[in-house]
CSV table of C-alpha atoms in Angstrom, one decimal:
chain,number,residue,atom,x,y,z
A,1492,UNK,CA,155.1,127.5,94.1
A,1493,UNK,CA,153.1,128.9,97.0
A,1494,UNK,CA,154.0,132.5,97.8
A,1495,UNK,CA,155.4,133.2,101.2
A,1496,UNK,CA,152.9,135.3,103.1
A,1497,UNK,CA,153.7,138.7,104.6
A,1498,UNK,CA,153.0,138.8,108.4
A,1499,UNK,CA,151.8,141.5,110.7
A,1500,UNK,CA,152.0,142.5,114.4
A,1501,UNK,CA,149.6,144.8,116.2
A,1502,UNK,CA,150.8,147.1,119.0
A,1503,UNK,CA,147.9,148.5,121.1
A,1504,UNK,CA,149.0,151.5,123.2
A,1505,UNK,CA,147.1,152.8,126.2
A,1506,UNK,CA,146.9,152.5,130.0
A,1507,UNK,CA,143.2,151.9,129.9
A,1508,UNK,CA,143.4,148.8,127.7
A,1509,UNK,CA,145.6,147.3,130.4
A,1510,UNK,CA,143.5,148.4,133.4
A,1511,UNK,CA,140.4,146.7,132.0
A,1512,UNK,CA,138.5,150.0,131.6
A,1513,UNK,CA,138.4,149.7,127.9
A,1514,UNK,CA,138.0,146.4,125.9
A,1515,UNK,CA,140.0,146.6,122.7
A,1516,UNK,CA,138.3,146.2,119.4
A,1517,UNK,CA,141.1,147.4,117.1
A,1518,UNK,CA,142.9,144.1,117.0
A,1519,UNK,CA,139.8,142.4,115.7
A,1520,UNK,CA,139.2,145.1,113.0
A,1521,UNK,CA,142.8,145.2,111.9
A,1522,UNK,CA,143.0,141.4,111.7
A,1523,UNK,CA,139.7,141.3,109.8
A,1524,UNK,CA,140.9,143.9,107.4
A,1525,UNK,CA,144.2,142.1,106.7
A,1526,UNK,CA,142.9,138.6,106.4
A,1527,UNK,CA,141.4,139.0,102.9
A,1528,UNK,CA,144.8,140.5,101.9
A,1529,UNK,CA,146.6,137.3,103.0
A,1530,UNK,CA,148.4,139.1,105.9
A,1531,UNK,CA,147.9,137.1,109.1
A,1532,UNK,CA,148.5,138.9,112.5
A,1533,UNK,CA,151.1,136.8,114.2
A,1534,UNK,CA,151.6,138.7,117.5
A,1535,UNK,CA,149.9,141.5,119.5
A,1536,UNK,CA,151.2,143.5,122.4
A,1537,UNK,CA,149.5,146.0,124.7
A,1538,UNK,CA,151.7,148.5,126.4
A,1539,UNK,CA,151.0,151.5,128.6
A,1540,UNK,CA,151.5,155.2,127.7
A,1541,UNK,CA,155.2,155.0,128.6
A,1542,UNK,CA,157.7,156.0,126.0
A,1543,UNK,CA,160.4,153.4,126.7
A,1544,UNK,CA,157.8,150.6,126.6
A,1545,UNK,CA,156.5,151.8,123.3
A,1546,UNK,CA,160.0,152.1,121.8
A,1547,UNK,CA,161.0,148.7,122.9
A,1548,UNK,CA,157.9,147.0,121.6
A,1549,UNK,CA,158.1,148.8,118.2
A,1550,UNK,CA,161.7,147.9,117.7
A,1551,UNK,CA,161.2,144.3,118.7
A,1552,UNK,CA,158.2,143.8,116.5
A,1553,UNK,CA,159.3,145.7,113.4
A,1554,UNK,CA,162.3,143.5,112.8
A,1555,UNK,CA,160.3,140.3,113.2
A,1556,UNK,CA,157.2,141.0,111.1
A,1557,UNK,CA,156.5,142.4,107.6
A,1558,UNK,CA,154.2,145.1,109.0
A,1559,UNK,CA,153.4,146.6,112.4
A,1560,UNK,CA,150.2,148.5,113.2
A,1561,UNK,CA,150.1,150.6,116.3
A,1562,UNK,CA,146.9,152.2,117.7
A,1563,UNK,CA,146.4,155.0,120.2
A,1564,UNK,CA,148.2,157.9,121.6
A,1565,UNK,CA,148.3,160.3,118.6
A,1566,UNK,CA,145.8,162.9,119.9
A,1567,UNK,CA,146.4,166.4,121.3
A,1568,UNK,CA,146.6,165.7,125.0
A,1569,UNK,CA,149.7,165.3,127.3
A,1570,UNK,CA,149.3,161.5,127.4
A,1571,UNK,CA,149.5,161.2,123.6
A,1572,UNK,CA,153.2,160.3,123.2
A,1573,UNK,CA,153.1,157.7,120.4
A,1574,UNK,CA,154.5,159.9,117.7
A,1575,UNK,CA,157.5,160.9,119.8
A,1576,UNK,CA,158.1,157.2,120.7
A,1577,UNK,CA,158.0,156.1,117.1
A,1578,UNK,CA,160.5,158.8,116.2
A,1579,UNK,CA,162.7,157.7,119.0
A,1580,UNK,CA,162.4,154.0,117.9
A,1581,UNK,CA,163.6,154.9,114.4
A,1582,UNK,CA,166.2,157.4,115.6
A,1583,UNK,CA,164.7,160.3,113.6
A,1584,UNK,CA,163.7,163.8,114.5
A,1585,UNK,CA,160.0,164.8,114.8
A,1586,UNK,CA,158.5,168.2,114.0
A,1587,UNK,CA,155.3,169.8,112.6
A,1588,UNK,CA,154.8,168.5,109.1
A,1589,UNK,CA,154.1,171.6,106.9
A,1590,UNK,CA,151.3,170.0,104.8
A,1591,UNK,CA,149.6,168.5,107.8
A,1592,UNK,CA,149.8,171.8,109.7
A,1593,UNK,CA,148.3,173.6,106.7
A,1594,UNK,CA,145.6,171.0,106.4
A,1595,UNK,CA,144.6,171.1,110.0
A,1596,UNK,CA,144.7,174.9,110.2
A,1597,UNK,CA,142.3,175.1,107.3
A,1598,UNK,CA,140.0,172.4,108.8
A,1599,UNK,CA,139.8,174.1,112.1
A,1600,UNK,CA,139.2,177.5,110.5
A,1601,UNK,CA,136.3,176.1,108.6
A,1602,UNK,CA,134.9,174.7,111.8
A,1603,UNK,CA,135.4,178.0,113.6
A,1604,UNK,CA,137.7,176.3,116.1
A,1605,UNK,CA,141.0,177.7,117.4
A,1606,UNK,CA,144.0,175.9,116.1
A,1607,UNK,CA,145.7,175.8,119.5
A,1608,UNK,CA,149.2,174.6,120.4
A,1609,UNK,CA,147.6,171.3,121.6
A,1610,UNK,CA,146.0,170.8,118.3
A,1611,UNK,CA,149.2,171.6,116.5
A,1612,UNK,CA,150.8,168.6,118.3
A,1613,UNK,CA,148.7,166.4,116.0
A,1614,UNK,CA,150.7,167.7,113.1
A,1615,UNK,CA,154.0,166.5,114.6
A,1616,UNK,CA,155.2,163.6,112.4
A,1617,UNK,CA,158.5,161.7,112.5
A,1618,UNK,CA,160.8,162.9,109.7
A,1619,UNK,CA,160.7,160.7,106.6
A,1620,UNK,CA,157.2,159.3,107.5
A,1621,UNK,CA,154.4,159.1,105.0
A,1622,UNK,CA,151.0,160.4,105.9
A,1623,UNK,CA,148.0,158.1,106.5
A,1624,UNK,CA,144.8,160.0,105.7
A,1625,UNK,CA,142.1,160.4,108.4
A,1626,UNK,CA,138.8,161.2,106.6
A,1627,UNK,CA,136.9,161.0,109.9
A,1628,UNK,CA,138.5,163.6,112.2
A,1629,UNK,CA,141.3,165.1,110.2
A,1630,UNK,CA,144.5,164.5,112.2
A,1631,UNK,CA,146.4,161.9,110.2
A,1632,UNK,CA,148.3,158.7,111.1
A,1633,UNK,CA,151.6,158.0,109.5
A,1634,UNK,CA,153.9,155.3,108.1
A,1635,UNK,CA,157.5,155.0,109.2
A,1636,UNK,CA,159.2,152.2,107.3
A,1637,UNK,CA,157.1,149.1,107.9
A,1638,UNK,CA,155.3,150.6,110.9
A,1639,UNK,CA,151.8,152.2,110.6
A,1640,UNK,CA,150.7,154.4,113.4
A,1641,UNK,CA,146.9,154.7,113.7
A,1642,UNK,CA,144.5,156.5,116.0
A,1643,UNK,CA,143.0,154.6,118.9
A,1644,UNK,CA,139.4,155.6,118.3
A,1645,UNK,CA,138.0,152.6,116.4
A,1646,UNK,CA,136.1,154.5,113.7
A,1647,UNK,CA,139.2,156.5,112.9
A,1648,UNK,CA,141.5,153.5,112.9
A,1649,UNK,CA,139.2,151.7,110.6
A,1650,UNK,CA,139.1,154.6,108.1
A,1651,UNK,CA,142.9,154.8,108.2
A,1652,UNK,CA,143.2,151.1,107.2
A,1653,UNK,CA,141.5,152.0,103.9
A,1654,UNK,CA,144.3,154.4,103.0
A,1655,UNK,CA,147.0,151.9,104.0
A,1656,UNK,CA,145.6,148.8,102.1
A,1657,UNK,CA,147.0,149.7,98.7
A,1658,UNK,CA,150.5,150.1,100.2
A,1659,UNK,CA,150.6,146.5,101.4
A,1660,UNK,CA,152.1,143.5,99.8
A,1661,UNK,CA,149.5,140.8,99.8
A,1662,UNK,CA,149.9,137.1,100.5
A,1663,UNK,CA,148.1,133.9,100.1
A,1664,UNK,CA,144.6,134.2,101.6
A,1665,UNK,CA,143.7,131.8,104.4
A,1666,UNK,CA,140.4,130.0,103.9
A,1667,UNK,CA,138.5,128.9,107.0
A,1668,UNK,CA,135.6,126.8,108.0
A,1669,UNK,CA,134.0,126.6,111.5
A,1670,UNK,CA,131.9,123.7,112.6
A,1671,UNK,CA,130.1,123.9,116.0
A,1672,UNK,CA,129.1,121.0,118.2
A,1673,UNK,CA,126.6,122.1,120.9
A,1674,UNK,CA,127.1,120.1,124.1
A,1675,UNK,CA,130.3,118.6,122.6
A,1676,UNK,CA,133.2,118.1,125.0
A,1677,UNK,CA,136.8,118.4,123.6
A,1678,UNK,CA,137.8,115.1,125.2
A,1679,UNK,CA,135.2,113.4,123.0
A,1680,UNK,CA,136.9,114.4,119.8
A,1681,UNK,CA,140.5,115.0,120.7
A,1682,UNK,CA,141.9,111.7,119.4
A,1683,UNK,CA,140.3,111.7,115.9
A,1684,UNK,CA,141.0,115.5,115.6
A,1685,UNK,CA,144.6,114.9,116.5
A,1686,UNK,CA,144.8,112.1,113.9
A,1687,UNK,CA,143.2,114.4,111.3
A,1688,UNK,CA,145.7,117.1,112.1
A,1689,UNK,CA,148.6,114.7,111.3
A,1690,UNK,CA,146.9,113.4,108.2
A,1691,UNK,CA,146.4,116.9,106.7
A,1692,UNK,CA,149.5,118.9,107.6
A,1693,UNK,CA,148.5,121.7,105.2
A,1694,UNK,CA,145.5,122.5,107.3
A,1695,UNK,CA,145.6,124.1,110.8
A,1696,UNK,CA,143.0,122.6,113.0
A,1697,UNK,CA,141.9,124.5,116.1
A,1698,UNK,CA,139.5,123.4,118.9
A,1699,UNK,CA,137.8,126.2,120.9
A,1700,UNK,CA,135.5,125.1,123.8
A,1701,UNK,CA,133.0,127.4,125.3
A,1702,UNK,CA,131.3,127.0,128.7
A,1703,UNK,CA,128.9,129.6,129.8
A,1704,UNK,CA,127.0,127.3,132.1
A,1705,UNK,CA,125.3,123.9,132.2
A,1706,UNK,CA,123.5,123.4,128.9
A,1707,UNK,CA,125.3,126.3,127.2
A,1708,UNK,CA,128.6,124.7,126.4
A,1709,UNK,CA,130.3,123.1,123.3
A,1710,UNK,CA,133.2,123.3,121.0
A,1711,UNK,CA,134.0,125.2,117.8
A,1712,UNK,CA,136.3,123.4,115.4
A,1713,UNK,CA,138.1,125.7,113.0
A,1714,UNK,CA,140.1,124.6,110.0
A,1715,UNK,CA,142.4,127.1,108.2
A,1716,UNK,CA,144.3,126.6,105.0
A,1717,UNK,CA,145.6,128.5,102.0
A,1718,UNK,CA,144.5,125.5,99.8
A,1719,UNK,CA,140.8,126.4,99.2
A,1720,UNK,CA,140.2,123.1,97.4
A,1721,UNK,CA,140.7,121.3,100.7
A,1722,UNK,CA,137.8,123.0,102.4
A,1723,UNK,CA,135.0,120.7,101.3
A,1724,UNK,CA,137.0,117.6,102.3
A,1725,UNK,CA,138.0,119.0,105.7
A,1726,UNK,CA,134.4,120.1,106.3
A,1727,UNK,CA,133.2,116.5,105.7
A,1728,UNK,CA,135.8,115.1,108.0
A,1729,UNK,CA,135.1,117.5,110.8
A,1730,UNK,CA,131.4,116.9,110.6
A,1731,UNK,CA,132.0,113.2,110.7
A,1732,UNK,CA,134.2,113.5,113.8
A,1733,UNK,CA,131.4,115.4,115.6
A,1734,UNK,CA,128.6,113.2,114.3
A,1735,UNK,CA,130.4,110.1,115.6
A,1736,UNK,CA,129.9,111.4,119.2
A,1737,UNK,CA,126.1,111.6,118.6
A,1738,UNK,CA,126.2,115.4,118.4
A,1739,UNK,CA,124.7,117.2,115.3
A,1740,UNK,CA,127.4,119.3,113.7
A,1741,UNK,CA,126.5,122.9,112.6
A,1742,UNK,CA,128.3,125.1,110.1
A,1743,UNK,CA,128.7,128.6,111.4
A,1744,UNK,CA,129.4,131.8,109.5
A,1745,UNK,CA,130.2,133.9,112.5
A,1746,UNK,CA,131.7,131.8,115.2
A,1747,UNK,CA,131.2,134.6,117.8
A,1748,UNK,CA,127.5,134.3,117.5
B,689,UNK,CA,156.7,155.3,153.0
B,690,UNK,CA,154.5,154.1,150.1
B,691,UNK,CA,154.9,150.4,149.4
B,692,UNK,CA,156.2,149.6,145.9
B,693,UNK,CA,153.5,147.7,144.0
B,694,UNK,CA,153.9,144.3,142.5
B,695,UNK,CA,153.2,144.3,138.7
B,696,UNK,CA,151.6,141.8,136.4
B,697,UNK,CA,151.7,140.8,132.7
B,698,UNK,CA,149.1,138.8,130.8
B,699,UNK,CA,150.0,136.4,128.1
B,700,UNK,CA,147.0,135.4,126.0
B,701,UNK,CA,147.6,132.3,123.9
B,702,UNK,CA,145.6,131.3,120.8
B,703,UNK,CA,145.5,131.6,117.0
B,704,UNK,CA,141.9,132.6,117.1
B,705,UNK,CA,142.5,135.7,119.3
B,706,UNK,CA,145.0,136.9,116.6
B,707,UNK,CA,142.8,136.1,113.6
B,708,UNK,CA,140.0,138.2,115.0
B,709,UNK,CA,137.5,135.3,115.3
B,710,UNK,CA,137.5,135.6,119.1
B,711,UNK,CA,137.5,138.8,121.0
B,712,UNK,CA,139.4,138.4,124.2
B,713,UNK,CA,137.7,139.0,127.6
B,714,UNK,CA,140.3,137.4,129.8
B,715,UNK,CA,142.6,140.5,130.0
B,716,UNK,CA,139.7,142.5,131.3
B,717,UNK,CA,138.7,140.0,133.9
B,718,UNK,CA,142.3,139.4,135.1
B,719,UNK,CA,143.0,143.2,135.3
B,720,UNK,CA,139.7,143.7,137.2
B,721,UNK,CA,140.5,140.9,139.6
B,722,UNK,CA,144.0,142.2,140.3
B,723,UNK,CA,143.2,145.9,140.6
B,724,UNK,CA,141.7,145.8,144.1
B,725,UNK,CA,144.8,143.8,145.1
B,726,UNK,CA,147.0,146.7,144.0
B,727,UNK,CA,148.6,144.7,141.2
B,728,UNK,CA,148.5,146.6,138.0
B,729,UNK,CA,148.7,144.9,134.6
B,730,UNK,CA,151.7,146.6,132.9
B,731,UNK,CA,151.9,144.6,129.6
B,732,UNK,CA,149.9,142.1,127.6
B,733,UNK,CA,151.0,139.9,124.7
B,734,UNK,CA,148.9,137.7,122.4
B,735,UNK,CA,150.8,134.9,120.7
B,736,UNK,CA,149.7,132.0,118.5
B,737,UNK,CA,149.7,128.3,119.4
B,738,UNK,CA,153.4,128.0,118.5
B,739,UNK,CA,155.7,126.6,121.1
B,740,UNK,CA,158.7,128.8,120.5
B,741,UNK,CA,156.6,131.9,120.6
B,742,UNK,CA,155.0,131.0,123.9
B,743,UNK,CA,158.4,130.1,125.4
B,744,UNK,CA,160.0,133.4,124.2
B,745,UNK,CA,157.1,135.5,125.6
B,746,UNK,CA,157.0,133.7,129.0
B,747,UNK,CA,160.7,134.1,129.5
B,748,UNK,CA,160.7,137.7,128.5
B,749,UNK,CA,157.7,138.6,130.7
B,750,UNK,CA,158.6,136.6,133.8
B,751,UNK,CA,161.8,138.4,134.4
B,752,UNK,CA,160.2,141.8,134.0
B,753,UNK,CA,157.1,141.6,136.1
B,754,UNK,CA,156.2,140.2,139.5
B,755,UNK,CA,153.6,137.9,138.1
B,756,UNK,CA,152.6,136.5,134.7
B,757,UNK,CA,149.2,135.1,133.9
B,758,UNK,CA,148.7,133.0,130.8
B,759,UNK,CA,145.4,131.9,129.4
B,760,UNK,CA,144.6,129.2,126.8
B,761,UNK,CA,146.0,126.0,125.5
B,762,UNK,CA,145.7,123.6,128.4
B,763,UNK,CA,142.8,121.4,127.1
B,764,UNK,CA,142.9,117.9,125.7
B,765,UNK,CA,143.3,118.5,122.0
B,766,UNK,CA,146.4,118.5,119.8
B,767,UNK,CA,146.6,122.3,119.7
B,768,UNK,CA,146.8,122.5,123.5
B,769,UNK,CA,150.6,123.0,123.9
B,770,UNK,CA,150.8,125.6,126.7
B,771,UNK,CA,151.9,123.2,129.5
B,772,UNK,CA,154.7,121.8,127.4
B,773,UNK,CA,155.8,125.3,126.4
B,774,UNK,CA,155.8,126.4,130.1
B,775,UNK,CA,157.9,123.4,131.0
B,776,UNK,CA,160.3,124.3,128.2
B,777,UNK,CA,160.5,127.9,129.3
B,778,UNK,CA,161.5,126.9,132.8
B,779,UNK,CA,163.8,124.1,131.6
B,780,UNK,CA,161.9,121.4,133.6
B,781,UNK,CA,160.3,118.0,132.7
B,782,UNK,CA,156.6,117.5,132.4
B,783,UNK,CA,154.6,114.4,133.1
B,784,UNK,CA,151.2,113.3,134.5
B,785,UNK,CA,150.8,114.6,138.0
B,786,UNK,CA,149.7,111.7,140.2
B,787,UNK,CA,147.2,113.6,142.3
B,788,UNK,CA,145.7,115.3,139.2
B,789,UNK,CA,145.5,112.0,137.4
B,790,UNK,CA,143.7,110.5,140.3
B,791,UNK,CA,141.3,113.4,140.7
B,792,UNK,CA,140.4,113.5,136.9
B,793,UNK,CA,140.0,109.7,136.8
B,794,UNK,CA,137.5,109.9,139.7
B,795,UNK,CA,135.7,112.8,138.2
B,796,UNK,CA,135.3,111.2,134.8
B,797,UNK,CA,134.2,107.9,136.5
B,798,UNK,CA,131.5,109.7,138.3
B,799,UNK,CA,130.4,111.3,135.1
B,800,UNK,CA,130.3,107.9,133.3
B,801,UNK,CA,132.9,109.3,130.8
B,802,UNK,CA,136.0,107.4,129.6
B,803,UNK,CA,139.2,108.8,130.9
B,804,UNK,CA,140.9,108.7,127.5
B,805,UNK,CA,144.6,109.4,126.6
B,806,UNK,CA,143.5,112.8,125.4
B,807,UNK,CA,141.9,113.6,128.7
B,808,UNK,CA,145.0,112.3,130.5
B,809,UNK,CA,146.9,115.1,128.7
B,810,UNK,CA,145.2,117.5,131.0
B,811,UNK,CA,147.0,115.9,134.0
B,812,UNK,CA,150.4,116.7,132.5
B,813,UNK,CA,152.0,119.4,134.8
B,814,UNK,CA,155.5,120.8,134.7
B,815,UNK,CA,157.6,119.4,137.5
B,816,UNK,CA,157.8,121.6,140.6
B,817,UNK,CA,154.6,123.4,139.7
B,818,UNK,CA,151.7,124.0,142.2
B,819,UNK,CA,148.2,123.2,141.1
B,820,UNK,CA,145.6,125.8,140.6
B,821,UNK,CA,142.1,124.5,141.3
B,822,UNK,CA,139.4,124.4,138.6
B,823,UNK,CA,136.0,124.1,140.3
B,824,UNK,CA,134.2,124.6,137.0
B,825,UNK,CA,135.4,121.8,134.8
B,826,UNK,CA,138.0,119.9,136.8
B,827,UNK,CA,141.2,120.0,134.8
B,828,UNK,CA,143.5,122.3,136.8
B,829,UNK,CA,145.8,125.2,136.0
B,830,UNK,CA,149.2,125.5,137.6
B,831,UNK,CA,151.8,127.9,139.0
B,832,UNK,CA,155.4,127.6,137.9
B,833,UNK,CA,157.5,130.2,139.9
B,834,UNK,CA,155.8,133.5,139.3
B,835,UNK,CA,153.8,132.3,136.2
B,836,UNK,CA,150.2,131.2,136.6
B,837,UNK,CA,148.8,129.1,133.7
B,838,UNK,CA,145.0,129.4,133.4
B,839,UNK,CA,142.4,128.0,131.0
B,840,UNK,CA,141.2,130.1,128.1
B,841,UNK,CA,137.5,129.5,128.7
B,842,UNK,CA,136.5,132.8,130.5
B,843,UNK,CA,134.3,131.2,133.2
B,844,UNK,CA,137.1,128.7,134.1
B,845,UNK,CA,139.9,131.3,134.1
B,846,UNK,CA,137.7,133.5,136.4
B,847,UNK,CA,137.3,130.6,138.8
B,848,UNK,CA,141.0,129.9,138.8
B,849,UNK,CA,141.8,133.4,139.8
B,850,UNK,CA,139.9,132.8,143.1
B,851,UNK,CA,142.4,130.1,144.0
B,852,UNK,CA,145.4,132.2,143.0
B,853,UNK,CA,144.4,135.4,144.9
B,854,UNK,CA,145.6,134.3,148.4
B,855,UNK,CA,149.1,133.5,146.9
B,856,UNK,CA,149.7,137.0,145.6
B,857,UNK,CA,151.6,139.8,147.3
B,858,UNK,CA,149.4,142.8,147.3
B,859,UNK,CA,150.3,146.4,146.6
B,860,UNK,CA,148.9,149.9,146.9
B,861,UNK,CA,145.4,150.0,145.5
B,862,UNK,CA,145.0,152.5,142.6
B,863,UNK,CA,141.9,154.8,143.1
B,864,UNK,CA,140.2,156.1,140.0
B,865,UNK,CA,137.7,158.6,138.9
B,866,UNK,CA,136.2,159.0,135.5
B,867,UNK,CA,134.5,162.1,134.3
B,868,UNK,CA,132.7,162.2,130.9
B,869,UNK,CA,132.1,165.2,128.7
B,870,UNK,CA,129.6,164.5,125.9
B,871,UNK,CA,130.3,166.4,122.8
B,872,UNK,CA,133.7,167.5,124.3
B,873,UNK,CA,136.7,167.5,122.0
B,874,UNK,CA,140.2,166.7,123.3
B,875,UNK,CA,141.6,169.8,121.8
B,876,UNK,CA,139.3,171.9,123.9
B,877,UNK,CA,140.8,170.7,127.2
B,878,UNK,CA,144.3,169.6,126.3
B,879,UNK,CA,146.1,172.7,127.6
B,880,UNK,CA,144.5,172.9,131.1
B,881,UNK,CA,144.6,169.1,131.4
B,882,UNK,CA,148.3,169.1,130.6
B,883,UNK,CA,148.9,171.8,133.1
B,884,UNK,CA,147.0,169.8,135.8
B,885,UNK,CA,149.1,166.7,135.0
B,886,UNK,CA,152.2,168.8,135.7
B,887,UNK,CA,150.7,170.3,138.8
B,888,UNK,CA,149.7,166.9,140.3
B,889,UNK,CA,152.5,164.5,139.5
B,890,UNK,CA,151.1,161.8,141.8
B,891,UNK,CA,148.0,161.5,139.7
B,892,UNK,CA,148.0,159.8,136.3
B,893,UNK,CA,145.6,161.7,134.0
B,894,UNK,CA,144.3,160.0,130.9
B,895,UNK,CA,142.1,161.4,128.1
B,896,UNK,CA,140.1,158.9,126.1
B,897,UNK,CA,138.0,160.3,123.2
B,898,UNK,CA,135.2,158.4,121.6
B,899,UNK,CA,133.7,159.0,118.2
B,900,UNK,CA,130.9,156.8,117.1
B,901,UNK,CA,129.4,159.3,114.7
B,902,UNK,CA,128.2,162.9,114.6
B,903,UNK,CA,126.4,163.6,117.9
B,904,UNK,CA,127.8,160.5,119.6
B,905,UNK,CA,131.3,161.7,120.5
B,906,UNK,CA,133.1,163.0,123.5
B,907,UNK,CA,135.9,162.4,126.0
B,908,UNK,CA,136.4,160.4,129.1
B,909,UNK,CA,138.9,161.9,131.6
B,910,UNK,CA,140.4,159.3,133.9
B,911,UNK,CA,142.5,160.1,137.0
B,912,UNK,CA,144.4,157.3,138.8
B,913,UNK,CA,146.3,157.6,142.0
B,914,UNK,CA,147.3,155.5,145.0
B,915,UNK,CA,146.5,158.6,147.2
B,916,UNK,CA,142.8,158.2,147.8
B,917,UNK,CA,142.7,161.6,149.6
B,918,UNK,CA,143.5,163.4,146.3
B,919,UNK,CA,140.3,162.0,144.6
B,920,UNK,CA,137.8,164.8,145.7
B,921,UNK,CA,140.3,167.5,144.7
B,922,UNK,CA,141.1,166.0,141.3
B,923,UNK,CA,137.4,165.4,140.6
B,924,UNK,CA,136.7,169.1,141.2
B,925,UNK,CA,139.5,170.1,139.0
B,926,UNK,CA,138.5,167.8,136.1
B,927,UNK,CA,134.9,169.0,136.3
B,928,UNK,CA,136.0,172.6,136.3
B,929,UNK,CA,138.2,171.9,133.2
B,930,UNK,CA,135.2,170.4,131.3
B,931,UNK,CA,132.7,173.1,132.6
B,932,UNK,CA,135.0,175.9,131.3
B,933,UNK,CA,134.3,174.6,127.7
B,934,UNK,CA,130.5,174.9,128.3
B,935,UNK,CA,130.0,171.1,128.5
B,936,UNK,CA,128.3,169.6,131.5
B,937,UNK,CA,130.7,167.1,133.2
B,938,UNK,CA,129.2,163.8,134.2
B,939,UNK,CA,130.7,161.3,136.7
B,940,UNK,CA,130.7,157.8,135.4
B,941,UNK,CA,130.9,154.5,137.3
B,942,UNK,CA,131.4,152.2,134.3
B,943,UNK,CA,133.2,154.1,131.6
B,944,UNK,CA,132.4,151.4,129.1
B,945,UNK,CA,128.7,152.2,129.4
């Protein structure tokens, strides 16, 4: 029997992700961290620094997916409202966590930095939450039920995932192969690809065209399956589909290259 | 009286955005296109190539925001299911649009390419929808009520926005200034920044720390307001807040740099 996989959603919080000023990288690094654990990200939302929007998104995602990962809004400034929003979403109180306060006070003392009221805000944790360690900059994230609240700074979010990993139930790992056809057009392979998708229902087949200009276009075909033994067969079939058009198929490790 | 601004949501469709294989750029280019029109993006969702998920997201976003922009899933392959999902979301039929079919047939004939059943799929448009021109690769997007359905390929999505622009109701443009403090820590400016946010309620103040490693860290302060005349004053105040910490403030044009 194949184990049913846990699922994840990612909630990215911050006005500047929506305005286009900042291009998010946290979704990619969370998805890449979870993939080898067999936990696919099934939905992502980006909301502004507005409490009601955060509360609504958290409550809608946490009942639908096994895990929710939020990033952003847990710093010391006035626009950092995520911790309060999470407390509100769970209907719990929030206050300074004694151990976190002690840890931050010690850290700032060692740095010769004042532990100001703004910095104390970073010790405010929803009641009942577990701490998520932040080895990079000290101020922790936290876990409230199935919701993990991480920093928005990518290097900090990445470090926090290491502390979270052991707490997660793992699932069936999805194996992937990507084949590239330079100059290939989707319309040239759509029929045999669709037929193959029907023939192999245990494999998800995706077709991703790129077009950066004349002469720099093509298609990436991606096959995903939890049945690793199907990978050689599906690779041959995808290569044959591309070859039949006269295009030389190429296997790619990093399809973003 | 200040005009109430229209709002937008972006719905990015595609398994590979969620898996981390592809890093989205369409949100940024849609937000950047809409900003000078005074249409802020207020929410973004990313969903997989699953019809029910697309339908649910479209229906939840289209009642909440003035406009919804979707990207992805309108090509010729079996995993391109967005047009059907939009039709389902609006409860309308979908079939080949006579003018689009004629246009594509002519285009492929000129290219010496077969107009196959798969390519004909790209002429399937929800009934009642208006066409959105695609000058890059031919197959159009479409507008269904307040929902605009664009291609996922960034160069095509960008071109489609040009055709949509004149259809949009514009709002009050948001003016922005970004000041950088290299080496600055958020905790050093959180109190005066919070006080300034209270003092100037018509200005949204955001604080965005970066930390790429020791010596490559700092904070971007971003002020946003529809009152352009406040920009010089707020710039002075933000620079003064940074200067008070001993850090030299820098004005930045492109905060991603």
